[in-house]
Amino acid sequence: MTETDAIVALITLFEREGYARVEPAVLQPADVFVDLSGEDIRRRMFVTQDASGAELCLRPEYTIPVCLQHLHTHGAEPAGYSYGGPVFRMRPGESGEFMQAGLESIGRPDASAADAEILGVALEGLEHLGLTPSPTVKLGDMGLLNALIEALGIPPAARRRVIRAIVSGQGLDSLTDTEGQSQIGHAGLLAAIEGQAPHAAKAFVEDILSIAGIARVGGRSAGEIAERFLARAANRTGLPDESRMVIERYLAISGDPDQAALAIGDLAQATGLDLNAPLRAFEERTGFMAARGLDVERFSFSAAFARNLDYYTGFIFEVQDPRRTDGKPIVGGGRYDGLLQHLGAKAPIAAVGCSFWLDRIVEMPR
């Protein structure tokens, strides 16, 4: 089976399930991806300029372009989309141009059912492609993590830094202040941006650099310099030892979804933290998965599991082929309820989706 064959098979399934095929433009505005996915993605994008000097990039993924197209054609109305085609992103040891297929569910109010459907259709898609043996399914929940950190009363700047440390895979040990005295010379700027929303703080730093006539320093762009200042500002706000211990206890929770729900409930009761709403959503989603015939006991939940994209807000998952030795996923996705508002919607719009790495799927023997 070729990657093109795989796209045809998957799109047939997705359209049957109500996800209409779309094909966003290959050239996309670069700043959108940097603003919403972090400066890390800039180093992996293929960037160019149009005739007016505006920075463009070859489409590094489909989710953001599909969301932009949805806002233009449907606004806040619910719709489901499927796609299949090339994306362009630098990957160590792999081609920078590769084929992806996927689906996005936007605007559905029944979030738990939509989450279960996306995972269910993804696994059915792998069956259509003849994947054997059974894939490994990893689950996480950024909604629970965010609710825990908010319940602990951690200040916004430190909260963002904790989330970034976990999402990047560096862990809480990376929160130790290694900047030392280097912050003293920039104390005024750091104080000015501390506690601001990331987009506002980044824009402020970029404006300061622009006024000073600075475009690049040591090979870093203004956006990358702004990210470093944001990290330093967050570093000025410590994480209390008691909060760190609670977060570490949470991150140690793992098991199948039912086991994890019990452990999270026990932690909430022991610490007196209100996690009722996200825990109910977690348990409801597990129920919808079981109702779809998914064997949830075979799924592995880890509180420490995160996907290295800043826009996820709830349920996340990855599917792996157990024959692969590199640990790279063949399918990955999750819920991103805040993304469309960042892209221009007047209010948050519920959304969840996933993507298939077709090159990793077809290279394995059927």
mmCIF file of C-alpha atoms in Angstrom:
data_model
loop_
_atom_site.group_PDB
_atom_site.id
_atom_site.type_symbol
_atom_site.label_atom_id
_atom_site.label_comp_id
_atom_site.label_asym_id
_atom_site.label_seq_id
_atom_site.Cartn_x
_atom_site.Cartn_y
_atom_site.Cartn_z
ATOM 1 C CA MET A 1 0.000 0.000 0.000
ATOM 2 C CA THR A 2 1.266 3.460 -0.928
ATOM 3 C CA GLU A 3 0.631 6.659 1.011
ATOM 4 C CA THR A 4 -1.796 7.744 -1.721
ATOM 5 C CA ASP A 5 -3.687 4.452 -1.343
ATOM 6 C CA ALA A 6 -3.845 5.066 2.400
ATOM 7 C CA ILE A 7 -5.294 8.555 1.898
ATOM 8 C CA VAL A 8 -7.994 7.212 -0.425
ATOM 9 C CA ALA A 9 -8.956 4.499 2.075
ATOM 10 C CA LEU A 10 -9.020 6.888 5.043
ATOM 11 C CA ILE A 11 -10.936 9.681 3.284
ATOM 12 C CA THR A 12 -13.558 7.144 2.209
ATOM 13 C CA LEU A 13 -14.030 6.152 5.848
ATOM 14 C CA PHE A 14 -13.973 9.730 7.151
ATOM 15 C CA GLU A 15 -16.527 10.982 4.620
ATOM 16 C CA ARG A 16 -18.793 8.051 5.450
ATOM 17 C CA GLU A 17 -18.629 9.182 9.077
ATOM 18 C CA GLY A 18 -19.643 12.740 8.115
ATOM 19 C CA TYR A 19 -16.249 14.453 7.781
ATOM 20 C CA ALA A 20 -16.171 16.348 4.470
ATOM 21 C CA ARG A 21 -12.812 16.563 2.712
ATOM 22 C CA VAL A 22 -11.058 19.938 2.526
ATOM 23 C CA GLU A 23 -7.676 20.958 1.162
ATOM 24 C CA PRO A 24 -6.290 24.231 2.597
ATOM 25 C CA ALA A 25 -3.585 26.138 0.713
ATOM 26 C CA VAL A 26 -0.012 24.863 0.994
ATOM 27 C CA LEU A 27 1.328 28.399 1.622
ATOM 28 C CA GLN A 28 0.212 29.694 5.021
ATOM 29 C CA PRO A 29 0.992 32.788 7.162
ATOM 30 C CA ALA A 30 3.985 31.791 9.296
ATOM 31 C CA ASP A 31 3.211 33.967 12.325
ATOM 32 C CA VAL A 32 0.004 32.052 13.106
ATOM 33 C CA PHE A 33 1.915 28.821 13.679
ATOM 34 C CA VAL A 34 4.621 30.493 15.744
ATOM 35 C CA ASP A 35 2.095 32.355 17.920
ATOM 36 C CA LEU A 36 -0.011 29.272 18.624
ATOM 37 C CA SER A 37 2.523 26.442 18.564
ATOM 38 C CA GLY A 38 5.583 28.196 20.049
ATOM 39 C CA GLU A 39 8.952 29.314 18.696
ATOM 40 C CA ASP A 40 10.118 25.688 18.611
ATOM 41 C CA ILE A 41 8.091 25.112 15.460
ATOM 42 C CA ARG A 42 9.806 28.044 13.689
ATOM 43 C CA ARG A 43 13.041 26.060 13.655
ATOM 44 C CA ARG A 44 11.219 23.213 11.905
ATOM 45 C CA MET A 45 9.209 25.210 9.345
ATOM 46 C CA PHE A 46 10.140 25.979 5.754
ATOM 47 C CA VAL A 47 9.759 29.771 5.633
ATOM 48 C CA THR A 48 9.608 32.160 2.672
ATOM 49 C CA GLN A 49 8.170 35.606 1.846
ATOM 50 C CA ASP A 50 5.581 36.943 -0.562
ATOM 51 C CA ALA A 51 6.115 39.931 -2.865
ATOM 52 C CA SER A 52 5.199 42.374 -0.088
ATOM 53 C CA GLY A 53 7.677 40.837 2.379
ATOM 54 C CA ALA A 54 5.075 39.043 4.517
ATOM 55 C CA GLU A 55 6.455 35.866 6.059
ATOM 56 C CA LEU A 56 4.870 32.660 4.748
ATOM 57 C CA CYS A 57 5.572 29.004 5.369
ATOM 58 C CA LEU A 58 4.882 25.695 3.722
ATOM 59 C CA ARG A 59 1.987 24.117 5.609
ATOM 60 C CA PRO A 60 3.623 22.380 8.643
ATOM 61 C CA GLU A 61 0.341 20.738 9.722
ATOM 62 C CA TYR A 62 -3.355 20.767 8.861
ATOM 63 C CA THR A 63 -5.193 21.681 12.071
ATOM 64 C CA ILE A 64 -4.625 25.447 12.047
ATOM 65 C CA PRO A 65 -5.335 25.860 8.286
ATOM 66 C CA VAL A 66 -8.544 23.813 8.637
ATOM 67 C CA CYS A 67 -9.636 25.975 11.580
ATOM 68 C CA LEU A 68 -8.968 29.175 9.619
ATOM 69 C CA GLN A 69 -11.011 27.808 6.722
ATOM 70 C CA HIS A 70 -13.826 26.824 9.102
ATOM 71 C CA LEU A 71 -14.023 30.339 10.548
ATOM 72 C CA HIS A 72 -14.243 31.772 7.029
ATOM 73 C CA THR A 73 -16.991 29.400 5.861
ATOM 74 C CA HIS A 74 -18.926 28.324 8.979
ATOM 75 C CA GLY A 75 -18.108 30.708 11.835
ATOM 76 C CA ALA A 76 -19.342 29.118 15.058
ATOM 77 C CA GLU A 77 -21.514 26.501 13.318
ATOM 78 C CA PRO A 78 -20.522 22.859 13.874
ATOM 79 C CA ALA A 79 -18.840 20.959 11.063
ATOM 80 C CA GLY A 80 -16.565 17.974 10.516
ATOM 81 C CA TYR A 81 -13.603 17.900 8.147
ATOM 82 C CA SER A 82 -11.176 15.359 6.731
ATOM 83 C CA TYR A 83 -7.975 15.923 4.786
ATOM 84 C CA GLY A 84 -5.047 14.173 3.203
ATOM 85 C CA GLY A 85 -1.940 15.566 1.552
ATOM 86 C CA PRO A 86 1.625 16.787 2.058
ATOM 87 C CA VAL A 87 2.883 18.753 5.044
ATOM 88 C CA PHE A 88 6.354 20.237 5.431
ATOM 89 C CA ARG A 89 8.324 20.151 8.675
ATOM 90 C CA MET A 90 11.973 19.421 9.435
ATOM 91 C CA ARG A 91 12.275 16.090 11.241
ATOM 92 C CA PRO A 92 15.595 14.569 12.393
ATOM 93 C CA GLY A 93 16.254 11.384 10.452
ATOM 94 C CA GLU A 94 13.032 11.678 8.431
ATOM 95 C CA SER A 95 11.920 13.519 5.298
ATOM 96 C CA GLY A 96 10.869 17.155 5.687
ATOM 97 C CA GLU A 97 7.994 16.573 3.260
ATOM 98 C CA PHE A 98 5.590 13.864 4.311
ATOM 99 C CA MET A 99 1.963 12.867 3.863
ATOM 100 C CA GLN A 100 -0.670 13.289 6.550
ATOM 101 C CA ALA A 101 -4.348 12.442 6.731
ATOM 102 C CA GLY A 102 -6.730 13.345 9.507
ATOM 103 C CA LEU A 103 -10.039 14.666 10.702
ATOM 104 C CA GLU A 104 -11.276 17.605 12.758
ATOM 105 C CA SER A 105 -14.601 17.969 14.597
ATOM 106 C CA ILE A 106 -15.395 21.635 15.233
ATOM 107 C CA GLY A 107 -18.287 23.173 17.159
ATOM 108 C CA ARG A 108 -19.902 20.066 18.689
ATOM 109 C CA PRO A 109 -21.293 20.747 22.190
ATOM 110 C CA ASP A 110 -21.082 17.072 23.267
ATOM 111 C CA ALA A 111 -17.346 17.146 23.916
ATOM 112 C CA SER A 112 -16.963 13.747 25.588
ATOM 113 C CA ALA A 113 -18.836 11.970 22.785
ATOM 114 C CA ALA A 114 -16.820 13.850 20.148
ATOM 115 C CA ASP A 115 -13.542 12.882 21.844
ATOM 116 C CA ALA A 116 -14.545 9.218 21.872
ATOM 117 C CA GLU A 117 -15.657 9.402 18.238
ATOM 118 C CA ILE A 118 -12.363 10.861 17.025
ATOM 119 C CA LEU A 119 -10.373 8.139 18.779
ATOM 120 C CA GLY A 120 -12.788 5.448 17.595
ATOM 121 C CA VAL A 121 -12.662 6.559 13.967
ATOM 122 C CA ALA A 122 -8.865 6.829 14.161
ATOM 123 C CA LEU A 123 -8.558 3.221 15.336
ATOM 124 C CA GLU A 124 -11.053 2.089 12.697
ATOM 125 C CA GLY A 125 -8.932 3.878 10.110
ATOM 126 C CA LEU A 126 -5.872 1.890 11.162
ATOM 127 C CA GLU A 127 -7.900 -1.299 10.813
ATOM 128 C CA HIS A 128 -8.827 -0.236 7.263
ATOM 129 C CA LEU A 129 -5.110 0.134 6.524
ATOM 130 C CA GLY A 130 -4.499 -3.417 7.726
ATOM 131 C CA LEU A 131 -2.351 -2.505 10.721
ATOM 132 C CA THR A 132 -1.371 -5.572 12.719
ATOM 133 C CA PRO A 133 -0.733 -6.249 15.555
ATOM 134 C CA SER A 134 -3.118 -4.165 17.673
ATOM 135 C CA PRO A 135 -1.757 -0.635 18.219
ATOM 136 C CA THR A 136 -0.852 0.835 21.598
ATOM 137 C CA VAL A 137 -3.060 3.744 22.742
ATOM 138 C CA LYS A 138 -1.713 6.408 25.127
ATOM 139 C CA LEU A 139 -4.124 8.885 26.738
ATOM 140 C CA GLY A 140 -3.617 12.148 28.589
ATOM 141 C CA ASP A 141 -5.735 15.089 29.740
ATOM 142 C CA MET A 142 -4.538 18.691 29.623
ATOM 143 C CA GLY A 143 -7.891 19.779 31.100
ATOM 144 C CA LEU A 144 -7.185 17.885 34.316
ATOM 145 C CA LEU A 145 -3.623 19.223 34.479
ATOM 146 C CA ASN A 146 -4.753 22.818 33.960
ATOM 147 C CA ALA A 147 -7.542 22.420 36.539
ATOM 148 C CA LEU A 148 -5.083 21.043 39.101
ATOM 149 C CA ILE A 149 -2.614 23.901 38.600
ATOM 150 C CA GLU A 150 -5.407 26.483 38.759
ATOM 151 C CA ALA A 151 -6.826 24.899 41.932
ATOM 152 C CA LEU A 152 -3.380 25.191 43.539
ATOM 153 C CA GLY A 153 -3.533 28.968 43.033
ATOM 154 C CA ILE A 154 -0.259 29.151 41.121
ATOM 155 C CA PRO A 155 0.254 32.651 39.600
ATOM 156 C CA PRO A 156 -0.349 32.936 35.820
ATOM 157 C CA ALA A 157 3.317 33.427 34.850
ATOM 158 C CA ALA A 158 4.476 30.410 36.846
ATOM 159 C CA ARG A 159 1.430 28.443 35.660
ATOM 160 C CA ARG A 160 2.457 28.888 32.023
ATOM 161 C CA ARG A 161 6.002 27.861 32.846
ATOM 162 C CA VAL A 162 4.891 24.703 34.662
ATOM 163 C CA ILE A 163 2.688 23.686 31.732
ATOM 164 C CA ARG A 164 5.478 24.390 29.227
ATOM 165 C CA ALA A 165 7.952 22.318 31.303
ATOM 166 C CA ILE A 166 5.568 19.358 31.299
ATOM 167 C CA VAL A 167 4.504 19.677 27.654
ATOM 168 C CA SER A 168 8.113 19.933 26.460
ATOM 169 C CA GLY A 169 9.018 16.790 28.396
ATOM 170 C CA GLN A 170 11.570 18.588 30.588
ATOM 171 C CA GLY A 171 9.615 18.072 33.815
ATOM 172 C CA LEU A 172 9.472 20.160 36.977
ATOM 173 C CA ASP A 173 13.225 19.856 37.573
ATOM 174 C CA SER A 174 13.721 22.271 34.670
ATOM 175 C CA LEU A 175 12.005 25.028 36.682
ATOM 176 C CA THR A 176 15.169 25.732 38.693
ATOM 177 C CA ASP A 177 16.368 29.286 38.048
ATOM 178 C CA THR A 178 19.563 28.963 36.018
ATOM 179 C CA GLU A 179 19.611 32.553 34.801
ATOM 180 C CA GLY A 180 21.091 33.883 38.023
ATOM 181 C CA GLN A 181 22.429 37.412 37.922
ATOM 182 C CA SER A 182 21.782 37.709 34.164
ATOM 183 C CA GLN A 183 18.242 38.867 34.949
ATOM 184 C CA ILE A 184 19.380 41.938 36.849
ATOM 185 C CA GLY A 185 20.244 43.919 33.723
ATOM 186 C CA HIS A 186 16.789 43.339 32.316
ATOM 187 C CA ALA A 187 14.820 43.725 35.533
ATOM 188 C CA GLY A 188 12.658 46.581 34.205
ATOM 189 C CA LEU A 189 11.626 44.736 31.068
ATOM 190 C CA LEU A 190 10.995 41.506 32.982
ATOM 191 C CA ALA A 191 8.803 43.339 35.501
ATOM 192 C CA ALA A 192 6.829 44.957 32.673
ATOM 193 C CA ILE A 193 5.887 41.653 31.013
ATOM 194 C CA GLU A 194 5.529 39.474 34.114
ATOM 195 C CA GLY A 195 1.953 38.206 34.406
ATOM 196 C CA GLN A 196 0.870 39.424 30.957
ATOM 197 C CA ALA A 197 -0.827 37.073 28.520
ATOM 198 C CA PRO A 198 1.826 35.426 26.292
ATOM 199 C CA HIS A 199 0.651 37.090 23.053
ATOM 200 C CA ALA A 200 0.584 40.567 24.636
ATOM 201 C CA ALA A 201 3.953 40.129 26.330
ATOM 202 C CA LYS A 202 5.569 38.820 23.169
ATOM 203 C CA ALA A 203 4.175 41.716 21.115
ATOM 204 C CA PHE A 204 5.486 44.171 23.734
ATOM 205 C CA VAL A 205 9.020 42.734 23.596
ATOM 206 C CA GLU A 206 8.986 42.641 19.778
ATOM 207 C CA ASP A 207 7.892 46.313 19.712
ATOM 208 C CA ILE A 208 10.790 47.254 22.018
ATOM 209 C CA LEU A 209 13.243 45.412 19.775
ATOM 210 C CA SER A 210 11.750 47.039 16.675
ATOM 211 C CA ILE A 211 12.056 50.515 18.188
ATOM 212 C CA ALA A 212 15.692 49.729 18.963
ATOM 213 C CA GLY A 213 16.218 48.597 15.354
ATOM 214 C CA ILE A 214 17.020 45.018 16.361
ATOM 215 C CA ALA A 215 15.930 42.266 13.950
ATOM 216 C CA ARG A 216 18.248 39.408 14.925
ATOM 217 C CA VAL A 217 20.767 38.813 17.733
ATOM 218 C CA GLY A 218 23.152 35.878 17.639
ATOM 219 C CA GLY A 219 21.079 34.239 14.917
ATOM 220 C CA ARG A 220 17.845 34.525 16.932
ATOM 221 C CA SER A 221 14.817 36.322 15.515
ATOM 222 C CA ALA A 222 12.902 38.970 17.457
ATOM 223 C CA GLY A 223 10.242 36.353 18.200
ATOM 224 C CA GLU A 224 12.813 33.949 19.645
ATOM 225 C CA ILE A 225 14.333 36.721 21.767
ATOM 226 C CA ALA A 226 10.844 37.584 23.035
ATOM 227 C CA GLU A 227 10.280 33.927 23.995
ATOM 228 C CA ARG A 228 13.489 33.964 26.068
ATOM 229 C CA PHE A 229 12.398 37.096 27.904
ATOM 230 C CA LEU A 230 9.005 35.481 28.600
ATOM 231 C CA ALA A 231 10.754 32.445 30.054
ATOM 232 C CA ARG A 232 12.894 34.685 32.271
ATOM 233 C CA ALA A 233 9.852 36.622 33.441
ATOM 234 C CA ALA A 234 8.133 33.370 34.390
ATOM 235 C CA ASN A 235 11.321 32.284 36.144
ATOM 236 C CA ARG A 236 10.934 35.187 38.585
ATOM 237 C CA THR A 237 7.856 33.509 40.049
ATOM 238 C CA GLY A 238 8.726 30.440 42.130
ATOM 239 C CA LEU A 239 6.737 27.242 42.557
ATOM 240 C CA PRO A 240 5.941 26.562 46.239
ATOM 241 C CA ASP A 241 7.252 23.254 47.569
ATOM 242 C CA GLU A 242 3.783 22.091 48.589
ATOM 243 C CA SER A 243 2.383 22.793 45.113
ATOM 244 C CA ARG A 244 5.328 21.020 43.512
ATOM 245 C CA MET A 245 4.689 17.926 45.644
ATOM 246 C CA VAL A 246 1.009 17.829 44.645
ATOM 247 C CA ILE A 247 1.836 18.227 40.948
ATOM 248 C CA GLU A 248 4.485 15.493 41.185
ATOM 249 C CA ARG A 249 1.932 13.175 42.838
ATOM 250 C CA TYR A 250 -0.497 13.883 40.024
ATOM 251 C CA LEU A 251 2.108 13.343 37.292
ATOM 252 C CA ALA A 252 2.944 9.930 38.791
ATOM 253 C CA ILE A 253 -0.615 8.650 38.184
ATOM 254 C CA SER A 254 -0.927 6.060 35.421
ATOM 255 C CA GLY A 255 -2.961 3.006 34.475
ATOM 256 C CA ASP A 256 -6.059 2.282 32.452
ATOM 257 C CA PRO A 257 -8.676 5.100 32.441
ATOM 258 C CA ASP A 258 -10.749 3.618 35.270
ATOM 259 C CA GLN A 259 -7.703 3.089 37.485
ATOM 260 C CA ALA A 260 -6.507 6.616 36.748
ATOM 261 C CA ALA A 261 -9.901 8.137 37.592
ATOM 262 C CA LEU A 262 -9.850 6.454 41.004
ATOM 263 C CA ALA A 263 -6.303 7.673 41.701
ATOM 264 C CA ILE A 264 -7.121 11.245 40.643
ATOM 265 C CA GLY A 265 -10.232 11.215 42.848
ATOM 266 C CA ASP A 266 -8.134 10.027 45.784
ATOM 267 C CA LEU A 267 -5.589 12.796 45.191
ATOM 268 C CA ALA A 268 -8.315 15.451 45.023
ATOM 269 C CA GLN A 269 -9.835 14.198 48.272
ATOM 270 C CA ALA A 270 -6.465 14.040 50.056
ATOM 271 C CA THR A 271 -5.486 17.572 49.009
ATOM 272 C CA GLY A 272 -8.925 19.195 49.206
ATOM 273 C CA LEU A 273 -8.688 20.406 45.596
ATOM 274 C CA ASP A 274 -11.833 20.752 43.493
ATOM 275 C CA LEU A 275 -11.320 18.606 40.393
ATOM 276 C CA ASN A 276 -14.936 17.484 40.150
ATOM 277 C CA ALA A 277 -15.778 19.010 36.755
ATOM 278 C CA PRO A 278 -12.747 17.763 34.770
ATOM 279 C CA LEU A 279 -12.903 14.369 36.497
ATOM 280 C CA ARG A 280 -16.588 13.984 35.550
ATOM 281 C CA ALA A 281 -15.687 14.838 31.949
ATOM 282 C CA PHE A 282 -12.870 12.283 32.077
ATOM 283 C CA GLU A 283 -15.191 9.537 33.329
ATOM 284 C CA GLU A 284 -17.935 10.505 30.858
ATOM 285 C CA ARG A 285 -15.463 10.289 27.966
ATOM 286 C CA THR A 286 -14.352 6.836 29.127
ATOM 287 C CA GLY A 287 -18.004 5.780 29.146
ATOM 288 C CA PHE A 288 -18.499 6.964 25.568
ATOM 289 C CA MET A 289 -15.372 5.079 24.508
ATOM 290 C CA ALA A 290 -16.725 1.882 26.052
ATOM 291 C CA ALA A 291 -20.126 2.484 24.420
ATOM 292 C CA ARG A 292 -18.366 2.613 21.022
ATOM 293 C CA GLY A 293 -16.958 -0.854 21.715
ATOM 294 C CA LEU A 294 -13.421 0.365 22.444
ATOM 295 C CA ASP A 295 -11.479 -1.825 24.869
ATOM 296 C CA VAL A 296 -10.604 0.899 27.387
ATOM 297 C CA GLU A 297 -8.805 -1.556 29.655
ATOM 298 C CA ARG A 298 -6.134 -1.829 26.964
ATOM 299 C CA PHE A 299 -5.625 1.942 26.875
ATOM 300 C CA SER A 300 -2.851 3.468 28.976
ATOM 301 C CA PHE A 301 -3.451 6.811 30.706
ATOM 302 C CA SER A 302 -0.500 8.781 32.050
ATOM 303 C CA ALA A 303 -0.943 12.104 33.841
ATOM 304 C CA ALA A 304 2.567 13.061 32.694
ATOM 305 C CA PHE A 305 1.801 12.414 29.024
ATOM 306 C CA ALA A 306 1.600 15.586 26.925
ATOM 307 C CA ARG A 307 1.888 16.500 23.248
ATOM 308 C CA ASN A 308 4.374 19.239 22.353
ATOM 309 C CA LEU A 309 1.861 21.733 20.965
ATOM 310 C CA ASP A 310 0.658 24.692 23.008
ATOM 311 C CA TYR A 311 -2.953 24.701 21.852
ATOM 312 C CA TYR A 312 -4.260 21.486 23.463
ATOM 313 C CA THR A 313 -6.778 22.117 26.264
ATOM 314 C CA GLY A 314 -8.260 18.711 27.146
ATOM 315 C CA PHE A 315 -8.207 15.088 25.992
ATOM 316 C CA ILE A 316 -5.027 14.085 24.120
ATOM 317 C CA PHE A 317 -3.895 10.794 22.675
ATOM 318 C CA GLU A 318 -1.263 9.039 20.606
ATOM 319 C CA VAL A 319 -1.405 5.685 18.879
ATOM 320 C CA GLN A 320 1.812 3.725 18.398
ATOM 321 C CA ASP A 321 2.755 0.672 16.365
ATOM 322 C CA PRO A 322 4.337 -1.732 18.909
ATOM 323 C CA ARG A 323 6.758 -2.928 16.225
ATOM 324 C CA ARG A 324 8.441 0.466 16.041
ATOM 325 C CA THR A 325 11.492 0.870 18.271
ATOM 326 C CA ASP A 326 11.722 4.675 18.074
ATOM 327 C CA GLY A 327 8.539 5.378 20.070
ATOM 328 C CA LYS A 328 7.200 7.752 17.403
ATOM 329 C CA PRO A 329 3.402 7.847 17.068
ATOM 330 C CA ILE A 330 1.496 6.861 13.935
ATOM 331 C CA VAL A 331 -1.608 8.826 14.986
ATOM 332 C CA GLY A 332 -1.883 11.735 17.406
ATOM 333 C CA GLY A 333 -4.483 14.287 18.380
ATOM 334 C CA GLY A 334 -6.616 15.870 21.038
ATOM 335 C CA ARG A 335 -8.961 18.656 22.078
ATOM 336 C CA TYR A 336 -8.161 22.330 21.400
ATOM 337 C CA ASP A 337 -11.144 24.405 22.549
ATOM 338 C CA GLY A 338 -9.234 27.708 22.673
ATOM 339 C CA LEU A 339 -7.576 27.590 19.262
ATOM 340 C CA LEU A 340 -10.350 29.077 17.129
ATOM 341 C CA GLN A 341 -10.768 32.040 19.475
ATOM 342 C CA HIS A 342 -7.033 32.752 19.098
ATOM 343 C CA LEU A 343 -7.588 32.639 15.339
ATOM 344 C CA GLY A 344 -10.355 35.263 15.474
ATOM 345 C CA ALA A 345 -13.565 33.679 16.795
ATOM 346 C CA LYS A 346 -15.509 35.863 19.239
ATOM 347 C CA ALA A 347 -15.675 33.085 21.848
ATOM 348 C CA PRO A 348 -14.109 29.648 22.420
ATOM 349 C CA ILE A 349 -15.338 26.957 20.030
ATOM 350 C CA ALA A 350 -15.158 23.290 21.007
ATOM 351 C CA ALA A 351 -12.870 21.304 18.691
ATOM 352 C CA VAL A 352 -11.039 17.982 18.600
ATOM 353 C CA GLY A 353 -9.123 16.138 15.904
ATOM 354 C CA CYS A 354 -6.228 13.895 14.972
ATOM 355 C CA SER A 355 -3.610 13.277 12.274
ATOM 356 C CA PHE A 356 -2.071 10.139 10.753
ATOM 357 C CA TRP A 357 1.661 9.951 9.908
ATOM 358 C CA LEU A 358 1.230 7.925 6.729
ATOM 359 C CA ASP A 359 4.932 7.405 6.012
ATOM 360 C CA ARG A 360 5.347 5.675 9.386
ATOM 361 C CA ILE A 361 2.299 3.496 8.733
ATOM 362 C CA VAL A 362 2.980 2.279 5.197
ATOM 363 C CA GLU A 363 6.674 1.541 5.798
ATOM 364 C CA MET A 364 5.763 -1.247 8.230
ATOM 365 C CA PRO A 365 4.836 -4.680 6.807
ATOM 366 C CA ARG A 366 1.121 -5.434 6.785
#
